[in-house]
mmCIF file of C-alpha atoms in Angstrom:
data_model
loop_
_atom_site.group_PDB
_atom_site.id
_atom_site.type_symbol
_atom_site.label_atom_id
_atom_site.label_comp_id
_atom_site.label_asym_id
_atom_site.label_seq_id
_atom_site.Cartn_x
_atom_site.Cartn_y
_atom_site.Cartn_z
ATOM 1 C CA UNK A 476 -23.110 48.179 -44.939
ATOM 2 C CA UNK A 477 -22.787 48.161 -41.228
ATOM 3 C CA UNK A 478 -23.381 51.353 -39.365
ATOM 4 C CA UNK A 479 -20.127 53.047 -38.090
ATOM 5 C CA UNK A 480 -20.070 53.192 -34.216
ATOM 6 C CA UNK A 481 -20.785 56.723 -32.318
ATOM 7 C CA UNK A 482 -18.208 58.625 -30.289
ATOM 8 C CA UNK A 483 -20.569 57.238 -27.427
ATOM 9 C CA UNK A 484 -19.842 53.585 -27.940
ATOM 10 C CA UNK A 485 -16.354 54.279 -28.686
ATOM 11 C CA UNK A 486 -15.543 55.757 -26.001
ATOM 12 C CA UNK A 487 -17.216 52.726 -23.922
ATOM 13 C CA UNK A 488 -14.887 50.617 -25.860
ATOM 14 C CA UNK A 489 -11.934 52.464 -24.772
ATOM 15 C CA UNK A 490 -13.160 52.350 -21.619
ATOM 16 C CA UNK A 491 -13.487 48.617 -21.351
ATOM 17 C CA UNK A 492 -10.122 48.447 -22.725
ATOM 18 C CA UNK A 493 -8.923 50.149 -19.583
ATOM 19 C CA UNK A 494 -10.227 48.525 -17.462
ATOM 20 C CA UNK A 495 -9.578 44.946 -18.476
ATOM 21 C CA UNK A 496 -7.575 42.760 -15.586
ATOM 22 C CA UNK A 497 -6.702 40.480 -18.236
ATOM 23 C CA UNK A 498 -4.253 42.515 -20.110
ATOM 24 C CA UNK A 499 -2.519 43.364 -16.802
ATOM 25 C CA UNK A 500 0.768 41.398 -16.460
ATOM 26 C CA UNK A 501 1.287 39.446 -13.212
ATOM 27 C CA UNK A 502 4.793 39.059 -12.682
ATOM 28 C CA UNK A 503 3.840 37.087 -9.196
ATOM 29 C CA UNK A 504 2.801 33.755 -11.652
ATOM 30 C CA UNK A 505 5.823 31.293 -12.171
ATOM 31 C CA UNK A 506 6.652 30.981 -15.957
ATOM 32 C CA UNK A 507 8.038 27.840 -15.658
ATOM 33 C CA UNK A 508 5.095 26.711 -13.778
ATOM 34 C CA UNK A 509 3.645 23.157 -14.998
ATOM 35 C CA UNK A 510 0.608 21.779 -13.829
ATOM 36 C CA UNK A 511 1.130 18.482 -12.041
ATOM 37 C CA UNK A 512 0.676 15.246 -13.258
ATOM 38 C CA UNK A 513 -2.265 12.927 -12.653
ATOM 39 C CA UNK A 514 -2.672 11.654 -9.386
ATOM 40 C CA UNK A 515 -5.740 9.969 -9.843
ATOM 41 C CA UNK A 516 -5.716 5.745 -9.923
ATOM 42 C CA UNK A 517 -8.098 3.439 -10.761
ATOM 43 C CA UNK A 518 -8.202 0.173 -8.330
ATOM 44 C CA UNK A 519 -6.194 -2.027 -10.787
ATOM 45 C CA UNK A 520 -3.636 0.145 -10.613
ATOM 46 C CA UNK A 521 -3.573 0.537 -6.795
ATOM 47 C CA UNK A 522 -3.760 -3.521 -7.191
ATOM 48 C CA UNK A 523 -0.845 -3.920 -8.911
ATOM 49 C CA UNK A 524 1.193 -1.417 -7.727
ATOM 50 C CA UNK A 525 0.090 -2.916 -3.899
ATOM 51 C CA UNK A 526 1.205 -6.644 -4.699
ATOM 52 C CA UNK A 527 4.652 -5.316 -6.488
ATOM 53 C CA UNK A 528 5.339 -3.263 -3.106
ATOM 54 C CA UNK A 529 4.468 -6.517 -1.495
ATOM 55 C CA UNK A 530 6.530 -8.663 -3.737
ATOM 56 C CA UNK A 531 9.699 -6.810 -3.514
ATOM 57 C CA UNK A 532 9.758 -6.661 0.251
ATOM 58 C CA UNK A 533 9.150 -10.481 0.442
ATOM 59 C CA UNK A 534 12.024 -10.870 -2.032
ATOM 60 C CA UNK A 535 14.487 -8.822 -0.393
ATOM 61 C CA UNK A 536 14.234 -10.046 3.178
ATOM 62 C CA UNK A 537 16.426 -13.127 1.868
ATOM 63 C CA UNK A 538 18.818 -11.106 -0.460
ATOM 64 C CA UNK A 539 19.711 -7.988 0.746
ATOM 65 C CA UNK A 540 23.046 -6.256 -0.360
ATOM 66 C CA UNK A 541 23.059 -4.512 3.443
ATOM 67 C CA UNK A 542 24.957 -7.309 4.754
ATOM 68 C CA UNK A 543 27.705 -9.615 2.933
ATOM 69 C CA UNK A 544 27.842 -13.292 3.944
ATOM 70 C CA UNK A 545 31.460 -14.125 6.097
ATOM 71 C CA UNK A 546 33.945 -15.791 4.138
ATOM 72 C CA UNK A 547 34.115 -19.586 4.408
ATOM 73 C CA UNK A 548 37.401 -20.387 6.300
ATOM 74 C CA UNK A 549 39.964 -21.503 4.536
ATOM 75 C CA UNK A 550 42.514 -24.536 5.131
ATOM 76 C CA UNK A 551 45.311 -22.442 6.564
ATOM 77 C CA UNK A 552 43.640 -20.518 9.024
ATOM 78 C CA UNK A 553 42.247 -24.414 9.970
ATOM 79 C CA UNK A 554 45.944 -25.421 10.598
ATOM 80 C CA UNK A 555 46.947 -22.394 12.220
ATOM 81 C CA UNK A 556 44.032 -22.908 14.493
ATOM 82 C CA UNK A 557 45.654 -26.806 15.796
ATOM 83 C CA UNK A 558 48.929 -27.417 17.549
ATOM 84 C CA UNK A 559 52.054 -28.008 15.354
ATOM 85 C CA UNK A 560 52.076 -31.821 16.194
ATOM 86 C CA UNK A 561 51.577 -34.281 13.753
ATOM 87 C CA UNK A 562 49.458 -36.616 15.093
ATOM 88 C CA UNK A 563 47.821 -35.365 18.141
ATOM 89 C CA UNK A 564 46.596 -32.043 19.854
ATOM 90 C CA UNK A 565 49.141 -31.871 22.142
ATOM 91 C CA UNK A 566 47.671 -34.006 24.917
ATOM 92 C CA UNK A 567 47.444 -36.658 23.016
ATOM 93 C CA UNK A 568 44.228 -36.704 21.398
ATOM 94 C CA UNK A 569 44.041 -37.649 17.675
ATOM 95 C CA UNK A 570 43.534 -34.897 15.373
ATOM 96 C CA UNK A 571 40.354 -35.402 12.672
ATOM 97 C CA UNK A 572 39.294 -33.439 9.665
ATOM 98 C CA UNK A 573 35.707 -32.163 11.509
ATOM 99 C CA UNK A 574 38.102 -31.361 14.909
ATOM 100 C CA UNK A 575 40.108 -28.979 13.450
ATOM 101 C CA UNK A 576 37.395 -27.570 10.977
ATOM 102 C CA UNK A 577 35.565 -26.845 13.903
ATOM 103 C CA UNK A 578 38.546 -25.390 15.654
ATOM 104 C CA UNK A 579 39.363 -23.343 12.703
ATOM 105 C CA UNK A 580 35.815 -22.012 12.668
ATOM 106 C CA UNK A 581 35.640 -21.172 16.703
ATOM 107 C CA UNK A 582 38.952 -19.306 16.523
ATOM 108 C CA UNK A 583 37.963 -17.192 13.307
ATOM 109 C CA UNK A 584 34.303 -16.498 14.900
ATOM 110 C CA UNK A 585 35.953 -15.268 18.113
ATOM 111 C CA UNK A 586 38.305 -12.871 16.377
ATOM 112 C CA UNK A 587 35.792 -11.351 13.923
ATOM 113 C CA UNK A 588 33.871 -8.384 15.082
ATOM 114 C CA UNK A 589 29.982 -9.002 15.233
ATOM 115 C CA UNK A 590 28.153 -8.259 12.276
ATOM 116 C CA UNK A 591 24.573 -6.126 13.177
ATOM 117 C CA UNK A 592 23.620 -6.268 9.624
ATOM 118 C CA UNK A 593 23.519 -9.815 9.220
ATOM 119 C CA UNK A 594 22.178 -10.479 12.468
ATOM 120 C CA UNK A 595 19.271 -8.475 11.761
ATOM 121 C CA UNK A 596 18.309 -9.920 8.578
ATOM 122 C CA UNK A 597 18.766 -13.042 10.374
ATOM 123 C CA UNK A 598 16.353 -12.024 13.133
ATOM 124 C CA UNK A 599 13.709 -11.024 10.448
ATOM 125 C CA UNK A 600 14.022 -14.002 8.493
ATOM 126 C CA UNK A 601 13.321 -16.073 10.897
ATOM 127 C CA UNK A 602 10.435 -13.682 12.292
ATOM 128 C CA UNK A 603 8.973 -14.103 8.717
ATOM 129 C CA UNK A 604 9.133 -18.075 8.684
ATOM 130 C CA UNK A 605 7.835 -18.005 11.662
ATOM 131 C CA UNK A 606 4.685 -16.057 10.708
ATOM 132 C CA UNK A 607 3.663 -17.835 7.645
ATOM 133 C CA UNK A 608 4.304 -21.220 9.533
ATOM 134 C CA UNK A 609 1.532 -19.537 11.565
ATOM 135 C CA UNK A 610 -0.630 -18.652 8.812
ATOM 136 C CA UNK A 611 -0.110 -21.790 7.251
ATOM 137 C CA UNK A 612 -1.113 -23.678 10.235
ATOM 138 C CA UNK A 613 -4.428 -22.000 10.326
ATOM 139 C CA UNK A 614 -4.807 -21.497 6.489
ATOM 140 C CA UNK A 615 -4.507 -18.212 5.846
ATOM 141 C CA UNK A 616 -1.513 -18.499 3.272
ATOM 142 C CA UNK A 617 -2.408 -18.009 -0.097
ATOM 143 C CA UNK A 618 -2.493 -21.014 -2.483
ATOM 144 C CA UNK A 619 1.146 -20.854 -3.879
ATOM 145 C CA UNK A 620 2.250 -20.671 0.003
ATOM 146 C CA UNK A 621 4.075 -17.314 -0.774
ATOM 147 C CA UNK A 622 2.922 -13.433 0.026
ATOM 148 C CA UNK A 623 0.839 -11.496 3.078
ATOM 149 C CA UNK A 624 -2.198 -12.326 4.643
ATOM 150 C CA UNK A 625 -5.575 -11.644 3.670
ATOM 151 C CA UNK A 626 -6.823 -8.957 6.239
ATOM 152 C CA UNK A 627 -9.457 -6.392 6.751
ATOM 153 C CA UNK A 628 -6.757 -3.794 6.595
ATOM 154 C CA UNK A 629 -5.146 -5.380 3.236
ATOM 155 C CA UNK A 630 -6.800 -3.629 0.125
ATOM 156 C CA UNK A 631 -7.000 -7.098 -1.806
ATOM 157 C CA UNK A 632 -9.353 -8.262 0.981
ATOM 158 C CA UNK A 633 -12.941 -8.530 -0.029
ATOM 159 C CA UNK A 634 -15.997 -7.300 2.345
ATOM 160 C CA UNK A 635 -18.333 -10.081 3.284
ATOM 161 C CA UNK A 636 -21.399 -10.266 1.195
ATOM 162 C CA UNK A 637 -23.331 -12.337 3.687
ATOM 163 C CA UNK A 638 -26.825 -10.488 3.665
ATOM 164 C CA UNK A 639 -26.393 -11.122 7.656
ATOM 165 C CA UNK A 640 -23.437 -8.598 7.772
ATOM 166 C CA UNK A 641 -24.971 -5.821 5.696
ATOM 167 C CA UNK A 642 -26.587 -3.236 8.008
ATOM 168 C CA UNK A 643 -28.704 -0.774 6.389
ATOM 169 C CA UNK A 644 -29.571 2.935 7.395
ATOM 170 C CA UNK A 645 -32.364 5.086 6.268
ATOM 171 C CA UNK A 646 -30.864 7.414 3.690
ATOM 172 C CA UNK A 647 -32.837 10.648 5.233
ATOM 173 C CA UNK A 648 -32.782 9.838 8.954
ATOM 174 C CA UNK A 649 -29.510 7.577 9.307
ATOM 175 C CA UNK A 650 -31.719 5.183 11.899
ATOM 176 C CA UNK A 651 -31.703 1.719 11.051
ATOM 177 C CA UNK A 652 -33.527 0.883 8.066
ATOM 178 C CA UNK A 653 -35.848 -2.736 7.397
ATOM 179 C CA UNK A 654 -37.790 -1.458 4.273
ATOM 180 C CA UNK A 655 -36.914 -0.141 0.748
ATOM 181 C CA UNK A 656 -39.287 2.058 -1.315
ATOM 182 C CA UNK A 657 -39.023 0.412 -4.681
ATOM 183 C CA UNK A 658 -40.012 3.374 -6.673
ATOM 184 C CA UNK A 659 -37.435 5.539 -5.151
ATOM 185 C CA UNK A 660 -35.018 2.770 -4.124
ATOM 186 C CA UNK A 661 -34.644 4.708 -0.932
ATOM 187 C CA UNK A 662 -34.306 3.068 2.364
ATOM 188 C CA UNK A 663 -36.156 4.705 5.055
ATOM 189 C CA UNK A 664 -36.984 3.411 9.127
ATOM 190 C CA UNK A 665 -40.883 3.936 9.153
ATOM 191 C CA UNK A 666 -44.019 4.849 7.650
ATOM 192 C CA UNK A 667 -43.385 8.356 8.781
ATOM 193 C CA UNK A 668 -40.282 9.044 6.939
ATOM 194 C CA UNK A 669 -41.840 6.791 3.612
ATOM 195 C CA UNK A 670 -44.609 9.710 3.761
ATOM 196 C CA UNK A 671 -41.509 12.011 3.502
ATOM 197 C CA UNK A 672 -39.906 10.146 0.587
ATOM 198 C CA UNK A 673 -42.892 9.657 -1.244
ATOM 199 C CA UNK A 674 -43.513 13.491 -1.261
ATOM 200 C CA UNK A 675 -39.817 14.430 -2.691
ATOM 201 C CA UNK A 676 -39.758 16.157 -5.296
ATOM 202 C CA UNK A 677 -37.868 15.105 -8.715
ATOM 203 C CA UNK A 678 -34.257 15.160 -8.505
ATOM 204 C CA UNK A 679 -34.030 14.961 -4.841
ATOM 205 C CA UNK A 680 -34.349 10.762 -4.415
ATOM 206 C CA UNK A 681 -31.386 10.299 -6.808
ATOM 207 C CA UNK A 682 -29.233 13.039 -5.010
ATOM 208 C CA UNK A 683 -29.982 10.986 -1.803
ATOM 209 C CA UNK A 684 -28.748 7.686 -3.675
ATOM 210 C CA UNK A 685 -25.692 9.879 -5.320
ATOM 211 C CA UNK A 686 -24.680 10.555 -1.505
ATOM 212 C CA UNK A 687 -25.145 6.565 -0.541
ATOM 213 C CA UNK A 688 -22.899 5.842 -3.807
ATOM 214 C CA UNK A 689 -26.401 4.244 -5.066
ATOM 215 C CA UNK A 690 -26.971 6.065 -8.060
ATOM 216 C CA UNK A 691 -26.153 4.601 -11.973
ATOM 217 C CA UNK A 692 -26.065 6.805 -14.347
ATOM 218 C CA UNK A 693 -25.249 4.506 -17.981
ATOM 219 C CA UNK A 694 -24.028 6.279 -20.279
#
């Protein structure tokens, strides 16, 4: 049977009791408070999510619903557009089907308030031939002949793994760095700072390679 508690420890209880913060209600805390979602992404993601961005601008650069297309112009406002003669312009001229077509068109044009909207995505049509006429000219289209550029500022773009455009830096000194201690894997500028890494003690190499984004832990 367990012993029964003194006055002492009850009273220490009781005490505890009181002062516990976590029993105190904080009215400043929201309720309804949720914690956000995740935010994190993985590279696929950003991948995927990238091209579709990329993908939807290309598409709608030739189909926009900003602007509507004029109406073609019909046959009456063609005849209203030529004299009331019968066979001739008025001055004699003989009347054909492309004259007063054209005619037709001219008069309509002039009488129809510019439209900005279609004259821009006019302007940025043509801009975006122009480019990948560009590109393609000095092959830097992708294979279907479709989508952006590969850049150094576009995230599908790949670093260069030529060994000759890899610099390396000394992981304790930041100077440039020629040799790497194979025990350690640290990279380090002289014989000087190899004396330092060899005399590090354990844990302290792979914190260095943990800050170079060196370090491989398998799990």
């Amino acid at each position: 049977m367990l012993p029964r508690p003194s006055a002492a420890d009850d009273s220490h209880q009781k005490l505890l009791d009181q002062l516990d913060m976590a029993r105190i209600p904080r009215p400043f805390r929201n309720p309804h408070w949720k914690p956000s979602a995740r935010r994190n992404k993985n590279v696929k993601q950003i991948l995927s999510e990238t091209s579709r961005k990329e993908a939807s601008v290309l598409a709608s650069q030739n189909n926009s619903g900003a602007s509507t297309p004029f109406a073609a112009p019909s046959s009456t406002t063609a005849a209203a557009a030529t004299p009331a003669t019968e066979n001739g312009t008025g001055d004699g001229t003989p009347v054909t089907p492309a004259t007063a077509i054209g005619a037709g068109v001219n008069v309509g044009a002039a009488s129809r308030p510019p439209n900005i909207a279609q004259a821009a995505q006019s302007l940025s049509t043509l801009v975006l031939e122009k480019n990948f006429r560009t590109l393609a000219q000095m092959g830097g289209v992708m294979a279907n002949g479709m989508g952006p550029a590969v850049t150094y500022t576009n995230i599908e773009s790949a670093p260069s793994l030529h060994p000759s455009s890899q610099k390396r830096y000394c992981d304790i000194t930041g100077l440039p760095a020629p040799y790497t201690d194979p025990k350690t894997r640290l990279r380090y500028h002289d014989k000087e700072v190899f004396a330092v890494v060899r005399s590090l003690g354990q844990g302290v190499a792979e914190s260095y390679l943990e800050v170079r984004g060196a370090h491989v832990v398998l799990k």
